[in-house]
């Protein structure tokens, strides 16, 4: 059964809807999205067994809020900014950045960011971002799309005989579950706020 993808996404629920004003709004949203992604990547909340970084939360939430096309444009520009050497990723720094950083252990996860952004945008286009349960399901799918290429890339870099799951999956599951729950509440709540604002 095909899933209808005709619903508005959050970014389309306000502001201009056509013409030059719409293009200006889209450009502003993409630039703001890149800034949000860069800032969120550097936010680390103390947590056991590893700190929770907010990068994946921002990636998945922006994908849902922007939809597949605008979300893809935003994540693509974010990757381009990172590839040009700017310190915009969670593990990048003044010493380790750009293409060299992107081809390291994080490379597969960055590919996953792109896949997850598009998937969350498609889920939102299908109306999943209006329901906490469906949004949680979309976030679960998004997380899987980040982890699968991330773990495959780690295995390619370091060998399948290494403890890949212990390095790249299990330490992050608690934090990801908390971020999933947060996003599942935030996006539907934002839609309720939009509805009330419109009277």
XYZ file of N, CA and C in Angstrom:
597
model
N 0.837 -1.190 0.000
C 0.000 0.000 0.000
C 0.877 1.246 0.000
N 0.633 2.139 -0.937
C 1.417 3.366 -1.028
C 1.028 4.331 0.080
N 2.015 5.086 0.575
C 1.762 6.102 1.592
C 1.627 7.444 0.892
N 0.485 8.101 1.109
C 0.267 9.420 0.502
C 1.194 10.436 1.157
N 1.874 11.230 0.322
C 2.774 12.259 0.849
C 2.295 13.618 0.352
N 1.158 14.026 0.878
C 0.537 15.260 0.414
C 0.374 16.283 1.529
N 0.681 15.928 2.770
C 0.512 16.853 3.878
C 1.592 17.929 3.870
N 1.226 19.088 4.407
C 2.221 20.130 4.602
C 3.189 19.702 5.696
N 4.419 20.192 5.595
C 5.372 20.030 6.688
C 5.376 21.338 7.476
N 5.982 21.321 8.633
C 5.933 22.453 9.545
C 6.444 23.749 8.900
N 7.502 23.666 8.119
C 8.080 24.857 7.490
C 7.138 25.501 6.492
N 6.152 24.753 6.025
C 5.190 25.287 5.057
C 3.949 25.857 5.723
N 3.884 25.733 7.040
C 2.682 26.148 7.772
C 2.697 27.629 8.136
N 3.764 28.316 7.797
C 3.851 29.740 8.107
C 4.619 30.458 7.000
N 4.418 31.762 6.916
C 5.177 32.568 5.965
C 4.695 32.430 4.537
N 5.522 32.913 3.629
C 5.173 32.972 2.209
C 4.952 31.577 1.629
N 4.069 31.503 0.634
C 3.756 30.221 0.002
C 4.025 30.207 -1.501
N 4.439 31.354 -2.060
C 4.713 31.373 -3.498
C 5.615 32.547 -3.863
N 6.171 32.452 -5.057
C 6.936 33.548 -5.613
C 8.283 33.787 -4.952
N 8.766 35.011 -5.117
C 10.073 35.400 -4.604
C 10.132 35.321 -3.085
N 9.033 35.662 -2.438
C 8.993 35.614 -0.976
C 9.179 34.185 -0.468
N 8.607 33.215 -1.184
C 8.786 31.810 -0.803
C 10.249 31.409 -0.957
N 10.884 31.799 -2.061
C 12.293 31.455 -2.273
C 13.166 32.074 -1.185
N 12.866 33.313 -0.820
C 13.634 33.972 0.243
C 13.451 33.244 1.570
N 12.232 32.810 1.839
C 11.973 32.058 3.067
C 12.748 30.744 3.068
N 12.760 30.066 1.937
C 13.469 28.787 1.849
C 14.969 28.963 2.047
N 15.529 30.005 1.446
C 16.963 30.278 1.627
C 17.258 30.553 3.095
N 16.416 31.360 3.732
C 16.607 31.677 5.148
C 16.507 30.428 6.010
N 15.568 29.546 5.681
C 15.414 28.308 6.443
C 16.632 27.399 6.283
N 17.170 27.304 5.056
C 18.351 26.466 4.825
C 19.543 26.996 5.616
N 19.771 28.306 5.552
C 20.896 28.905 6.287
C 20.708 28.710 7.791
N 19.493 28.957 8.276
C 19.213 28.762 9.707
C 19.395 27.299 10.096
N 18.977 26.394 9.196
C 19.114 24.966 9.473
C 20.561 24.536 9.603
N 21.415 25.048 8.714
C 22.849 24.725 8.787
C 23.432 25.225 10.104
N 23.037 26.417 10.507
C 23.528 26.964 11.772
C 23.057 26.126 12.960
N 21.792 25.711 12.925
C 21.252 24.868 13.997
C 22.002 23.540 14.062
N 22.248 22.937 12.910
C 22.978 21.665 12.868
C 24.387 21.817 13.430
N 25.072 22.894 13.043
C 26.446 23.120 13.502
C 26.497 23.347 15.011
N 25.574 24.145 15.527
C 25.544 24.418 16.971
C 25.159 23.164 17.752
N 24.134 22.450 17.260
C 23.668 21.245 17.956
C 24.743 20.175 18.025
N 25.567 20.084 16.976
C 26.637 19.084 16.951
C 27.635 19.290 18.079
N 27.762 20.533 18.534
C 28.737 20.852 19.580
C 28.134 20.804 20.988
N 26.826 20.579 21.082
C 26.180 20.499 22.395
C 26.285 19.068 22.903
N 26.899 18.893 24.062
C 27.050 17.566 24.670
C 26.486 17.608 26.088
N 25.454 16.809 26.320
C 24.825 16.734 27.635
C 25.456 15.577 28.401
N 25.992 15.815 29.608
C 26.604 14.718 30.373
C 25.623 13.566 30.594
N 26.081 12.356 30.313
C 25.205 11.188 30.412
C 26.073 9.951 30.475
N 25.564 8.884 31.064
C 26.260 7.607 31.093
C 25.703 6.725 29.986
N 26.509 5.961 29.239
C 27.963 5.800 29.365
C 28.762 6.844 28.576
N 28.090 7.587 27.679
C 28.771 8.644 26.930
C 27.878 9.877 26.926
N 28.453 11.069 26.748
C 27.618 12.268 26.665
C 26.643 12.189 25.492
N 25.490 12.825 25.645
C 24.505 12.891 24.567
C 24.803 14.126 23.720
N 25.113 13.911 22.451
C 25.246 15.054 21.552
C 23.898 15.281 20.875
N 23.603 16.535 20.581
C 22.285 16.876 20.053
C 22.247 16.910 18.529
N 23.346 16.501 17.899
C 23.407 16.530 16.443
C 22.342 15.691 15.774
N 22.180 14.445 16.217
C 21.188 13.576 15.577
C 19.769 14.086 15.823
N 19.530 14.647 17.000
C 18.215 15.230 17.290
C 17.915 16.348 16.292
N 18.901 17.208 16.044
C 18.705 18.308 15.100
C 18.500 17.790 13.683
N 19.287 16.798 13.284
C 19.163 16.233 11.932
C 17.758 15.691 11.704
N 17.287 14.865 12.625
C 15.991 14.214 12.455
C 14.846 15.210 12.573
N 14.949 16.140 13.513
C 13.884 17.127 13.706
C 13.786 18.078 12.515
N 14.946 18.522 11.999
C 14.926 19.404 10.834
C 14.387 18.679 9.605
N 14.736 17.419 9.463
C 14.196 16.651 8.349
C 12.680 16.626 8.381
N 12.122 16.401 9.561
C 10.672 16.366 9.709
C 10.054 17.746 9.532
N 10.688 18.772 10.061
C 10.130 20.122 9.986
C 10.219 20.707 8.580
N 11.258 20.338 7.830
C 11.500 20.938 6.521
C 10.921 20.143 5.349
N 10.701 18.841 5.532
C 10.285 18.013 4.411
C 11.488 17.489 3.648
N 11.266 16.551 2.721
C 12.401 15.883 2.072
C 13.268 16.791 1.202
N 12.678 17.694 0.433
C 13.475 18.504 -0.494
C 14.263 19.596 0.225
N 13.582 20.376 1.041
C 14.269 21.442 1.767
C 15.232 20.844 2.796
N 14.841 19.722 3.393
C 15.726 19.036 4.332
C 16.990 18.553 3.651
N 16.845 17.994 2.448
C 18.011 17.520 1.700
C 18.926 18.687 1.330
N 18.343 19.806 0.898
C 19.150 20.982 0.559
C 19.931 21.457 1.787
N 19.291 21.413 2.952
C 19.935 21.884 4.181
C 21.076 20.974 4.597
N 20.832 19.658 4.603
C 21.872 18.726 5.044
C 23.015 18.696 4.022
N 22.693 18.884 2.738
C 23.742 18.917 1.711
C 24.643 20.138 1.904
N 24.045 21.282 2.204
C 24.854 22.478 2.438
C 25.689 22.317 3.703
N 25.115 21.694 4.722
C 25.845 21.423 5.965
C 27.073 20.559 5.689
N 26.896 19.517 4.882
C 28.022 18.647 4.525
C 29.074 19.410 3.720
N 28.618 20.283 2.824
C 29.547 21.071 2.024
C 30.364 22.015 2.911
N 29.703 22.655 3.861
C 30.396 23.541 4.800
C 31.450 22.758 5.579
N 31.076 21.552 6.029
C 32.027 20.703 6.740
C 33.180 20.258 5.855
N 32.865 19.918 4.598
C 33.904 19.470 3.670
C 34.897 20.582 3.357
N 34.434 21.822 3.418
C 35.312 22.963 3.155
C 36.239 23.276 4.327
N 36.072 22.525 5.417
C 37.010 22.659 6.527
C 36.484 23.383 7.749
N 35.230 23.789 7.721
C 34.676 24.470 8.888
C 34.358 23.457 9.985
N 34.533 23.865 11.224
C 34.368 22.982 12.383
C 32.896 22.892 12.773
N 32.134 22.075 12.026
C 30.685 22.016 12.228
C 30.184 20.644 12.688
N 31.084 19.661 12.792
C 30.667 18.318 13.183
C 30.982 18.065 14.654
N 30.319 17.063 15.218
C 30.464 16.780 16.650
C 31.915 16.505 17.040
N 32.629 15.744 16.240
C 33.988 15.365 16.610
C 35.073 16.132 15.899
N 34.673 17.085 15.054
C 35.693 17.852 14.342
C 36.284 18.910 15.258
N 37.423 19.439 14.833
C 38.115 20.448 15.636
C 38.987 21.272 14.705
N 39.715 22.215 15.278
C 40.630 23.034 14.460
C 41.709 22.167 13.831
N 42.057 21.065 14.498
C 43.118 20.189 13.996
C 42.584 19.117 13.046
N 41.387 18.615 13.304
C 40.807 17.535 12.511
C 39.485 17.999 11.936
N 39.446 18.233 10.619
C 38.240 18.775 10.013
C 38.251 18.489 8.514
N 37.225 18.950 7.844
C 37.157 18.823 6.397
C 37.019 17.397 5.900
N 37.480 17.164 4.674
C 37.337 15.847 4.042
C 38.038 14.771 4.859
N 39.193 15.095 5.417
C 39.928 14.098 6.206
C 39.084 13.603 7.375
N 38.406 14.515 8.050
C 37.532 14.110 9.158
C 36.347 13.299 8.640
N 35.761 13.758 7.534
C 34.569 13.102 7.002
C 34.864 11.688 6.499
N 36.091 11.423 6.106
C 36.456 10.090 5.638
C 36.909 9.184 6.773
N 36.952 9.700 7.989
C 37.341 8.899 9.150
C 36.186 8.078 9.675
N 36.249 7.740 10.954
C 35.261 6.854 11.553
C 33.838 7.372 11.519
N 33.669 8.679 11.368
C 32.337 9.281 11.366
C 31.689 9.274 9.981
N 32.449 8.956 8.958
C 31.963 9.075 7.585
C 30.645 8.384 7.303
N 30.504 7.169 7.757
C 29.267 6.429 7.506
C 28.068 7.056 8.186
N 28.284 7.607 9.363
C 27.183 8.264 10.074
C 26.743 9.523 9.346
N 27.684 10.231 8.729
C 27.334 11.426 7.970
C 26.488 11.063 6.747
N 26.813 9.947 6.103
C 25.963 9.444 5.021
C 24.574 9.145 5.572
N 24.544 8.536 6.751
C 23.273 8.233 7.401
C 22.462 9.471 7.713
N 23.139 10.574 8.049
C 22.442 11.839 8.296
C 21.621 12.252 7.067
N 22.228 12.111 5.899
C 21.528 12.490 4.665
C 20.314 11.592 4.452
N 20.505 10.285 4.584
C 19.400 9.335 4.398
C 18.283 9.588 5.399
N 18.661 9.820 6.652
C 17.660 10.018 7.705
C 16.896 11.323 7.516
N 17.577 12.364 7.058
C 16.902 13.646 6.812
C 15.798 13.484 5.782
N 16.115 12.809 4.683
C 15.128 12.593 3.627
C 13.990 11.709 4.138
N 14.321 10.648 4.878
C 13.297 9.737 5.393
C 12.339 10.447 6.353
N 12.884 11.279 7.236
C 12.025 12.014 8.171
C 11.176 13.037 7.439
N 11.748 13.638 6.406
C 10.964 14.571 5.600
C 9.803 13.879 4.906
N 10.041 12.682 4.394
C 8.975 11.913 3.742
C 7.915 11.493 4.756
N 8.359 11.102 5.945
C 7.409 10.716 6.990
C 6.532 11.899 7.381
N 7.149 13.087 7.494
C 6.378 14.286 7.823
C 5.405 14.628 6.706
N 5.852 14.467 5.469
C 4.986 14.730 4.324
C 3.768 13.795 4.343
N 3.939 12.622 4.934
C 2.830 11.670 5.070
C 2.006 11.912 6.335
N 2.370 12.952 7.106
C 1.588 13.303 8.288
C 2.020 12.637 9.569
N 3.133 11.933 9.559
C 3.567 11.223 10.767
C 3.994 12.165 11.882
N 4.363 13.398 11.527
C 4.835 14.336 12.554
C 3.692 14.940 13.368
N 2.445 14.572 13.058
C 1.297 15.083 13.829
C 0.979 14.187 15.022
N 1.529 12.979 15.035
C 1.222 11.986 16.072
C 2.490 11.587 16.819
N 2.480 11.631 18.160
C 3.671 11.201 18.914
C 4.090 9.769 18.607
N 3.121 8.868 18.445
C 3.450 7.457 18.187
C 4.089 7.299 16.808
N 3.490 7.918 15.800
C 4.053 7.825 14.447
C 5.391 8.549 14.353
N 5.498 9.669 15.060
C 6.768 10.399 15.050
C 7.869 9.572 15.698
N 7.530 8.865 16.767
C 8.512 7.982 17.407
C 8.953 6.882 16.440
N 8.001 6.351 15.673
C 8.337 5.344 14.672
C 9.245 5.899 13.593
N 8.950 7.128 13.151
C 9.787 7.770 12.137
C 11.196 8.011 12.667
N 11.287 8.434 13.933
C 12.599 8.661 14.540
C 13.384 7.360 14.646
N 12.693 6.274 14.953
C 13.345 4.968 15.039
C 13.928 4.568 13.684
N 13.149 4.786 12.632
C 13.626 4.502 11.281
C 14.825 5.392 10.949
N 14.714 6.679 11.301
C 15.805 7.611 11.047
C 17.082 7.214 11.745
N 16.967 6.800 13.009
C 18.151 6.348 13.743
C 18.784 5.125 13.089
N 17.938 4.193 12.624
C 18.464 3.002 11.952
C 19.214 3.391 10.684
N 18.691 4.386 9.957
C 19.341 4.828 8.727
C 20.671 5.532 8.993
N 20.830 6.054 10.195
C 22.120 6.644 10.578
C 23.095 5.555 10.984
N 22.623 4.599 11.783
C 23.523 3.584 12.327
C 24.002 2.568 11.299
N 23.134 2.154 10.386
C 23.522 1.092 9.448
C 24.741 1.494 8.609
N 24.724 2.619 7.884
C 25.944 2.979 7.140
C 27.105 3.325 8.064
N 26.795 3.858 9.257
C 27.859 4.181 10.205
C 28.621 2.946 10.641
N 27.897 1.886 10.980
C 28.527 0.648 11.435
C 29.230 -0.078 10.292
N 28.615 -0.047 9.110
C 29.255 -0.673 7.948
C 30.589 0.018 7.653
N 30.603 1.347 7.727
C 31.829 2.105 7.451
C 32.907 1.794 8.492
N 32.509 1.691 9.764
C 33.472 1.326 10.808
C 34.070 -0.053 10.539
N 33.219 -0.986 10.112
C 33.701 -2.333 9.820
C 34.674 -2.330 8.647
N 34.405 -1.497 7.631
C 35.296 -1.389 6.473
C 36.640 -0.790 6.893
N 36.586 0.251 7.737
C 37.810 0.931 8.160
C 38.672 0.070 9.077
N 38.031 -0.581 10.034
C 38.795 -1.236 11.106
C 38.722 -2.757 11.094
N 37.819 -3.337 10.295
C 37.715 -4.788 10.214
C 36.541 -5.322 11.004
N 35.907 -6.332 10.461
C 34.723 -6.905 11.106
C 35.068 -7.668 12.381
N 36.348 -7.941 12.581
C 36.752 -8.657 13.792
C 36.843 -7.733 15.005
N 36.707 -6.446 14.790
C 36.775 -5.490 15.887
C 35.394 -5.341 16.550
N 35.342 -4.837 17.785
C 34.045 -4.688 18.485
C 33.258 -3.484 17.970
N 32.804 -3.589 16.735
C 32.164 -2.465 16.049
C 30.911 -1.996 16.795
N 30.079 -2.930 17.251
C 28.845 -2.536 17.947
C 29.163 -1.822 19.259
N 30.196 -2.265 19.941
C 30.587 -1.630 21.207
C 31.165 -0.244 20.972
N 31.766 -0.045 19.805
C 32.321 1.269 19.479
C 31.254 2.231 18.973
N 30.386 1.730 18.093
C 29.534 2.648 17.338
C 28.050 2.541 17.551
N 27.582 1.678 18.477
C 26.138 1.536 18.664
C 25.714 1.546 20.124
N 26.114 0.513 20.856
C 25.560 0.317 22.205
C 25.787 1.485 23.169
N 26.915 2.211 23.129
C 27.065 3.313 24.087
C 26.074 4.453 23.868
N 25.478 4.513 22.677
C 24.644 5.659 22.319
C 23.143 5.377 22.411
N 22.768 4.132 22.706
C 21.362 3.752 22.648
C 20.506 4.478 23.689
N 21.016 4.656 24.906
C 20.230 5.332 25.937
C 19.963 6.781 25.530
N 20.996 7.467 25.111
C 20.840 8.854 24.686
C 19.903 8.981 23.497
N 20.006 8.055 22.549
C 19.138 8.117 21.374
C 17.684 7.864 21.740
N 17.463 6.988 22.707
C 16.089 6.741 23.163
C 15.489 8.004 23.778
N 16.290 8.734 24.537
C 15.808 9.979 25.146
C 15.526 11.035 24.075
N 16.415 11.140 23.085
C 16.205 12.108 22.007
C 14.989 11.731 21.166
N 14.779 10.441 20.963
C 13.620 9.967 20.220
C 12.335 10.392 20.932
N 12.310 10.182 22.243
C 11.121 10.553 23.020
C 10.889 12.062 22.965
N 11.959 12.839 23.030
C 11.836 14.295 22.981
C 11.272 14.751 21.641
N 11.821 14.241 20.543
C 11.336 14.630 19.214
C 9.902 14.185 18.990
N 9.544 13.022 19.533
C 8.181 12.514 19.375
C 7.172 13.421 20.058
N 7.611 14.187 21.048
C 6.725 15.140 21.722
C 6.783 16.520 21.079
N 7.984 16.948 20.659
C 8.174 18.323 20.199
C 7.439 18.608 18.892
N 7.577 17.739 17.891
C 6.969 18.025 16.593
C 5.445 18.043 16.640
N 4.789 17.038 17.229
C 3.325 17.134 17.350
C 2.880 18.341 18.176
N 3.635 18.695 19.214
C 3.305 19.874 20.024
C 3.418 21.144 19.190
N 4.420 21.197 18.308
C 4.575 22.366 17.440
C 3.376 22.509 16.505
N 2.861 21.392 16.008
C 1.678 21.439 15.150
C 0.457 21.931 15.932
N 0.325 21.506 17.172
C -0.796 21.987 17.989
C -0.679 23.486 18.218
N 0.529 23.952 18.438
C 0.766 25.385 18.641
C 0.379 26.175 17.381
N 0.761 25.639 16.204
C 0.419 26.299 14.947
C -1.091 26.369 14.787
N -1.763 25.266 15.117
C -3.218 25.237 15.013
C -3.887 26.260 15.921
N -3.393 26.369 17.157
C -3.962 27.338 18.089
C -3.673 28.772 17.654
N -2.477 29.007 17.114
C -2.107 30.344 16.667
C -3.007 30.817 15.525
N -3.500 29.871 14.745
C -4.367 30.223 13.638
C -5.824 30.361 14.062
N -6.070 30.053 15.361
C -7.420 30.233 15.893
C -8.315 29.060 15.668
